[in-house]
mmCIF file of C-alpha atoms in Angstrom:
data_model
loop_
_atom_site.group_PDB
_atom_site.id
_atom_site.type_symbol
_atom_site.label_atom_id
_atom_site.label_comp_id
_atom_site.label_asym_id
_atom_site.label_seq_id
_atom_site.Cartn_x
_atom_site.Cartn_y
_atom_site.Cartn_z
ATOM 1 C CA UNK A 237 157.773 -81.128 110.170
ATOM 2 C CA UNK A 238 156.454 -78.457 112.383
ATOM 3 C CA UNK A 239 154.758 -79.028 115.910
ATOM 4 C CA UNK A 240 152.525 -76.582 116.513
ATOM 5 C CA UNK A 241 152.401 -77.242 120.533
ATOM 6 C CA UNK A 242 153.582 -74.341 121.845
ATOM 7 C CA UNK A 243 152.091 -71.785 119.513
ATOM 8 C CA UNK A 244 148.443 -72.898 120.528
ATOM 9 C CA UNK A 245 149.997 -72.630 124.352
ATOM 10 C CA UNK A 246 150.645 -69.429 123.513
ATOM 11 C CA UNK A 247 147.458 -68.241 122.266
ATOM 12 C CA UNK A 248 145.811 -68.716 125.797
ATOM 13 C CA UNK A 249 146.280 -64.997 126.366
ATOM 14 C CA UNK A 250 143.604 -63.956 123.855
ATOM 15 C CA UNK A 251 141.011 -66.406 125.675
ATOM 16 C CA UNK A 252 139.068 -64.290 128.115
ATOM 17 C CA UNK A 253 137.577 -65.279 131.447
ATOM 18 C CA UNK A 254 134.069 -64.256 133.207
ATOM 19 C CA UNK A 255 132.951 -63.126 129.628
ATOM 20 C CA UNK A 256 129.418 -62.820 131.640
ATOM 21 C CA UNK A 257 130.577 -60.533 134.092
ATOM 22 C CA UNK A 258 131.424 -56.453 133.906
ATOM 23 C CA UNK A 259 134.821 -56.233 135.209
ATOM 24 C CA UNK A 260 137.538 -53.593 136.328
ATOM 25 C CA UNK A 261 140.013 -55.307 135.385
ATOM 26 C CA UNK A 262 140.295 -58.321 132.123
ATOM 27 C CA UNK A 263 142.065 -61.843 132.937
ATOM 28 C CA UNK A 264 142.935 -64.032 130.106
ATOM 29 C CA UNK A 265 143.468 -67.885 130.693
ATOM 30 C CA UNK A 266 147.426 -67.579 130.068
ATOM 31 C CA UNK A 267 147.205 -65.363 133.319
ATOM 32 C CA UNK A 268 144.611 -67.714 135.589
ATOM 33 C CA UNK A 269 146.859 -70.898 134.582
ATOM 34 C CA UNK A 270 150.078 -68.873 135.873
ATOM 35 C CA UNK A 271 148.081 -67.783 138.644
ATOM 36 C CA UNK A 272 146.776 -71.496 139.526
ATOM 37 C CA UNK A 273 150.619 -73.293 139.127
ATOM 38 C CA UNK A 274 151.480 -70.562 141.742
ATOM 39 C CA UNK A 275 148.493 -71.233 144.171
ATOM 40 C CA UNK A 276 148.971 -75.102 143.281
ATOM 41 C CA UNK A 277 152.899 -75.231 144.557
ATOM 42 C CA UNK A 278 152.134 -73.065 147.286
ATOM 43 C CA UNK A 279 149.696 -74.876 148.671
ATOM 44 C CA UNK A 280 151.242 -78.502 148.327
ATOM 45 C CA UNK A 281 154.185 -76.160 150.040
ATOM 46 C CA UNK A 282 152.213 -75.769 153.010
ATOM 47 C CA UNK A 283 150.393 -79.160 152.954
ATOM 48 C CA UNK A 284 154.177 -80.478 153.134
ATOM 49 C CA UNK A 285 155.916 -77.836 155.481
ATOM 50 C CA UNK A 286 153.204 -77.232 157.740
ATOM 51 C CA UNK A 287 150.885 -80.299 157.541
ATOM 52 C CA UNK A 288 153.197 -83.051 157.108
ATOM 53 C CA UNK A 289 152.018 -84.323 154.279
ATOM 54 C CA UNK A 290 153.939 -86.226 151.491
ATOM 55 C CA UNK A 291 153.271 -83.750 148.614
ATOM 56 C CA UNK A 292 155.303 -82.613 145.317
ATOM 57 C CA UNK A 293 154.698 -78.829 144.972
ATOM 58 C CA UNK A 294 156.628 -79.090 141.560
ATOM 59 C CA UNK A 295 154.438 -81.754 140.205
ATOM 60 C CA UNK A 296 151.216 -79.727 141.355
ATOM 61 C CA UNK A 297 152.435 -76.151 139.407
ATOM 62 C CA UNK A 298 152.897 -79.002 136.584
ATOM 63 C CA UNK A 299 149.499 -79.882 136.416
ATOM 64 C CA UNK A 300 148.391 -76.621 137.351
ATOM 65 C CA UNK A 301 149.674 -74.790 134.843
ATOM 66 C CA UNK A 302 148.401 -77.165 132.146
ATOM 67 C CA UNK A 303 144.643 -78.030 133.649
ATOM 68 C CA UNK A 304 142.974 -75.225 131.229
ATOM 69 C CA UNK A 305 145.169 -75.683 127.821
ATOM 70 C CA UNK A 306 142.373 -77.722 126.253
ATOM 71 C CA UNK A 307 140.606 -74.323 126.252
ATOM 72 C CA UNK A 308 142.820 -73.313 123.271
ATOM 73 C CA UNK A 309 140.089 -75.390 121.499
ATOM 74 C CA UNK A 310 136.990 -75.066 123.259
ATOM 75 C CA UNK A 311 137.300 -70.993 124.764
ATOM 76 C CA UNK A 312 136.678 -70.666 128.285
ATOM 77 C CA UNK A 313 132.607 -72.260 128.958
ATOM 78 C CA UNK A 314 131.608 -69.813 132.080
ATOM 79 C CA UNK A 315 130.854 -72.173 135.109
ATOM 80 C CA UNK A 316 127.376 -71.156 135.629
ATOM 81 C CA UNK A 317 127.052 -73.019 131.914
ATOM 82 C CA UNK A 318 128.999 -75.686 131.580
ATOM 83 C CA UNK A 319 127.378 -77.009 135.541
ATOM 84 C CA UNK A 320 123.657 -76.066 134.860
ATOM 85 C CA UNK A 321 122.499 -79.802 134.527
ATOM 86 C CA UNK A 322 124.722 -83.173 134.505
ATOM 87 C CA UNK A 323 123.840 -83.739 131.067
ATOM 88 C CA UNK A 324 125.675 -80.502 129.701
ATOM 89 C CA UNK A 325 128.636 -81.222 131.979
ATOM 90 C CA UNK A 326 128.642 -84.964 130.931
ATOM 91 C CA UNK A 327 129.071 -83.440 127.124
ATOM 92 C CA UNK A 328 131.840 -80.821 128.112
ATOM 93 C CA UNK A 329 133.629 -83.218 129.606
ATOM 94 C CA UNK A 330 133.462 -85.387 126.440
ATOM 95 C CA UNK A 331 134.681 -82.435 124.145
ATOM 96 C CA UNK A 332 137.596 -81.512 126.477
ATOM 97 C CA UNK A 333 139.023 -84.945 126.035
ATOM 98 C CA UNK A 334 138.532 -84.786 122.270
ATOM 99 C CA UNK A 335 140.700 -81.564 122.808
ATOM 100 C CA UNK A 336 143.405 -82.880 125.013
ATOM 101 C CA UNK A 337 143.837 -85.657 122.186
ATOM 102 C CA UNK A 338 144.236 -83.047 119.547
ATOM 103 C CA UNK A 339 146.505 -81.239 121.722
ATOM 104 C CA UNK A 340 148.745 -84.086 122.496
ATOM 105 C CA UNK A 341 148.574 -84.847 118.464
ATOM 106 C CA UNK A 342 150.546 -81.315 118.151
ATOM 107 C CA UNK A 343 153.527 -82.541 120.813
ATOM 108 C CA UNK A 344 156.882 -83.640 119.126
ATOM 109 C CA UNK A 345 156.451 -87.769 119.020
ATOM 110 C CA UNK A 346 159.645 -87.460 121.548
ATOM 111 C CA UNK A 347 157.869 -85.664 124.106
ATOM 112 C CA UNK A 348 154.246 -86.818 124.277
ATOM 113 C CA UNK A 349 154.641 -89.198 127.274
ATOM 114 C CA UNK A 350 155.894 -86.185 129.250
ATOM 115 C CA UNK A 351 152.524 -84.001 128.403
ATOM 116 C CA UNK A 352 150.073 -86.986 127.880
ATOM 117 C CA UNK A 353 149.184 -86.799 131.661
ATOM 118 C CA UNK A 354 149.886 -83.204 131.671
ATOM 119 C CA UNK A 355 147.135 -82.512 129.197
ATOM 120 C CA UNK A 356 144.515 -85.200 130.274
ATOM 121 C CA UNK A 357 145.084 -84.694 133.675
ATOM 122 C CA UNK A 358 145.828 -87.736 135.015
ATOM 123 C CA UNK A 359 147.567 -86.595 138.274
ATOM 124 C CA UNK A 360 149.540 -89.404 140.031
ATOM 125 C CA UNK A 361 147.144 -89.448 143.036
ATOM 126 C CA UNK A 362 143.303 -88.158 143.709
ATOM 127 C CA UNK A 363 145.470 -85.749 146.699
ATOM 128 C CA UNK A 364 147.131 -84.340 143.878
ATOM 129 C CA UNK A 365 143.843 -83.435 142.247
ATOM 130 C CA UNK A 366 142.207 -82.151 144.537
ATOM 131 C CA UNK A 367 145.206 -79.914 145.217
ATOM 132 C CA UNK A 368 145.186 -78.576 141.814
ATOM 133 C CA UNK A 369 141.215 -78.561 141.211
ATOM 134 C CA UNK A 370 141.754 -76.492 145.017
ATOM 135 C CA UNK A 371 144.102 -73.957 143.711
ATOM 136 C CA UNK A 372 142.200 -73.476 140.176
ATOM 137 C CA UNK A 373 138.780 -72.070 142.638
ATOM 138 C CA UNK A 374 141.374 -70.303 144.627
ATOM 139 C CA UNK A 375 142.217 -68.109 141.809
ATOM 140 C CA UNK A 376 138.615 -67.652 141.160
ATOM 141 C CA UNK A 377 138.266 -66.093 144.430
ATOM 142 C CA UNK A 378 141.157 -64.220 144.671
ATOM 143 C CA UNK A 379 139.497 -62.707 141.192
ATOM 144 C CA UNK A 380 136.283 -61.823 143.053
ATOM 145 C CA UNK A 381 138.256 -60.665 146.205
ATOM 146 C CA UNK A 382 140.423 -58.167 143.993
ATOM 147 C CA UNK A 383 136.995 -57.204 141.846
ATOM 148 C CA UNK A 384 135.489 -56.488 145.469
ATOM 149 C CA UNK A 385 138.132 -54.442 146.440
ATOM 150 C CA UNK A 386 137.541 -52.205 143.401
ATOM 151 C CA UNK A 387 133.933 -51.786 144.255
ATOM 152 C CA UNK A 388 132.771 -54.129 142.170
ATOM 153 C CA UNK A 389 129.279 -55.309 143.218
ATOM 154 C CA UNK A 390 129.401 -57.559 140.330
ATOM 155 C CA UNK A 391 131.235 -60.012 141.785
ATOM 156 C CA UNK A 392 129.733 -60.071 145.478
ATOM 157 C CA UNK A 393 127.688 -63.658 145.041
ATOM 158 C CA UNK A 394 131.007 -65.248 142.924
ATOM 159 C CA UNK A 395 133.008 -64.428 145.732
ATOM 160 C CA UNK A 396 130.494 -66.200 148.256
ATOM 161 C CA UNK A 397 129.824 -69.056 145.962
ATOM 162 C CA UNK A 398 133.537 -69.766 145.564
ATOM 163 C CA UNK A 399 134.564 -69.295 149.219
ATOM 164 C CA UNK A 400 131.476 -71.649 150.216
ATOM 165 C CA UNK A 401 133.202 -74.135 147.347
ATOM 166 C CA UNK A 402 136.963 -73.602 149.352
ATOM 167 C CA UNK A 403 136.117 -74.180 152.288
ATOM 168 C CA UNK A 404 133.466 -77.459 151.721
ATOM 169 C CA UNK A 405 137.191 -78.938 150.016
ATOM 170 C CA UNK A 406 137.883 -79.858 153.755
ATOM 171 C CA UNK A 407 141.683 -79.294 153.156
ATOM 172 C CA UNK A 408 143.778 -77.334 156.111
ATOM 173 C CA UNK A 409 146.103 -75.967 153.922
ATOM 174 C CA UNK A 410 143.278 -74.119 152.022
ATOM 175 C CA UNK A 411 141.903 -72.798 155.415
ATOM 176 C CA UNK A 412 145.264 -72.135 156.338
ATOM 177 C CA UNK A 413 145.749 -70.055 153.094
ATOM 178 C CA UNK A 414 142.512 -68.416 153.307
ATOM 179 C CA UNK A 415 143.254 -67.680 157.052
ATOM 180 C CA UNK A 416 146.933 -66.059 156.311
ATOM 181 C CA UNK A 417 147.107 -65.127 152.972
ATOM 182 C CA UNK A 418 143.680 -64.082 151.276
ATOM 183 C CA UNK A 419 143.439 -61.050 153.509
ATOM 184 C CA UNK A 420 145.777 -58.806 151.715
ATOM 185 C CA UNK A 421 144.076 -59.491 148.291
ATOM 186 C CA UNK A 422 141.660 -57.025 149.635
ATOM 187 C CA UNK A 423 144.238 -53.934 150.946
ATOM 188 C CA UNK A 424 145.642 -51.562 148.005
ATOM 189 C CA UNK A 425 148.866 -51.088 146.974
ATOM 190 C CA UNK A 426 149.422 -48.228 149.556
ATOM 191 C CA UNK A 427 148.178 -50.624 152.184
ATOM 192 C CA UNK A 428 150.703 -53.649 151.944
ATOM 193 C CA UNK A 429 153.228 -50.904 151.700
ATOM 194 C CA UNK A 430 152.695 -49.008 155.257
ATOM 195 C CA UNK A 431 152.012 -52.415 156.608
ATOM 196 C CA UNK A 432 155.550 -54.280 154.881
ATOM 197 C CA UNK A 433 157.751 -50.338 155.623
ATOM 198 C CA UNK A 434 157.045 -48.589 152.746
ATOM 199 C CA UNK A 435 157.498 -48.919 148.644
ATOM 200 C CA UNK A 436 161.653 -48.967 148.826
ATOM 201 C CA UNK A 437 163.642 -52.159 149.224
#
């Protein structure tokens, strides 16, 4: 019998993101939930190392990297949509978990307990979720900071909305992030080279 789990994973990369806005540059969801597992482990890395906090960075890039595979289903519903009224949201909401059950339905029988939380995100502790749900609107404004950068207008109120969302999360290793890191999102390539000595290793 075939499982057809990973072939739907795989199809992520043809579902595109901010299909209402003109862009330089496309992003599929294959790219934003690579993107988020790396934002999601590095920030449980520095709400560990730096804060002191008793966080798995593995076990965020797990849930992470899964927290948008429903959308193999239901495409990627633009925010501004999916949050214009409670009802709407209630009813996404609904049809994602109808979509992490047919997911899970596609998982060997051997390995379903290992992606049932995975898929229905059911992180171990509300921390965790936050965390992820954190690095997920991360991404989003590192988007808008690198569409900026390009002198795209377009994304000038996305990038305030999401920053506005970041920092109302109330977590310091967000600020911290924002604070240290964010920055060079907006330098070119020529940029981060004078400042790190040039392209050569």
């Amino acid at each position: 019998m075939s499982h057809h789990f990973l072939a739907y994973l795989y199809r992520l990369q043809y579902i595109e993101r901010w299909s209402l806005m003109r862009k330089t540059a496309g992003e599929n969801v294959a790219e934003h939930s690579y993107h988020s597992a790396l934002l999601a482990h590095l920030l449980a890395s520095i709400a560990r190392n730096v804060f002191g906090r008793e966080v798995d960075p593995d076990k965020a890039a797990a849930y992470a990297l899964f927290h948008d595979a429903t959308e193999v289903f239901t495409g990627d519903i633009p925010t501004p949509v999916k949050h214009h009224n409670p009802e709407l949201l209630g009813n996404f909401r609904q049809i994602e978990t109808l979509a992490a059950e047919r997911l899970l339905s596609t998982v060997p029988d051997e390995l379903r307990d290992v992606y049932r939380p995975l898929l229905s995100r059911e992180a171990d502790s509300p921390e965790l979720a936050k965390l992820v749900k954190a690095a997920d609107v991360l991404d989003a404004y590192l988007k808008c900071v690198s569409e900026m950068s390009a002198g795209n207008r377009e994304f000038a109120t996305a990038r305030r909305q999401m920053e506005d969302r970041l920092r109302g999360f109330d977590m310091p290793e967000v600020d911290w992030f924002l604070d240290r890191l964010a920055p060079s999102f907006g330098k070119t390539i020529d940029e981060l080279s004078e400042e790190t000595g040039g392209p050569g290793l």
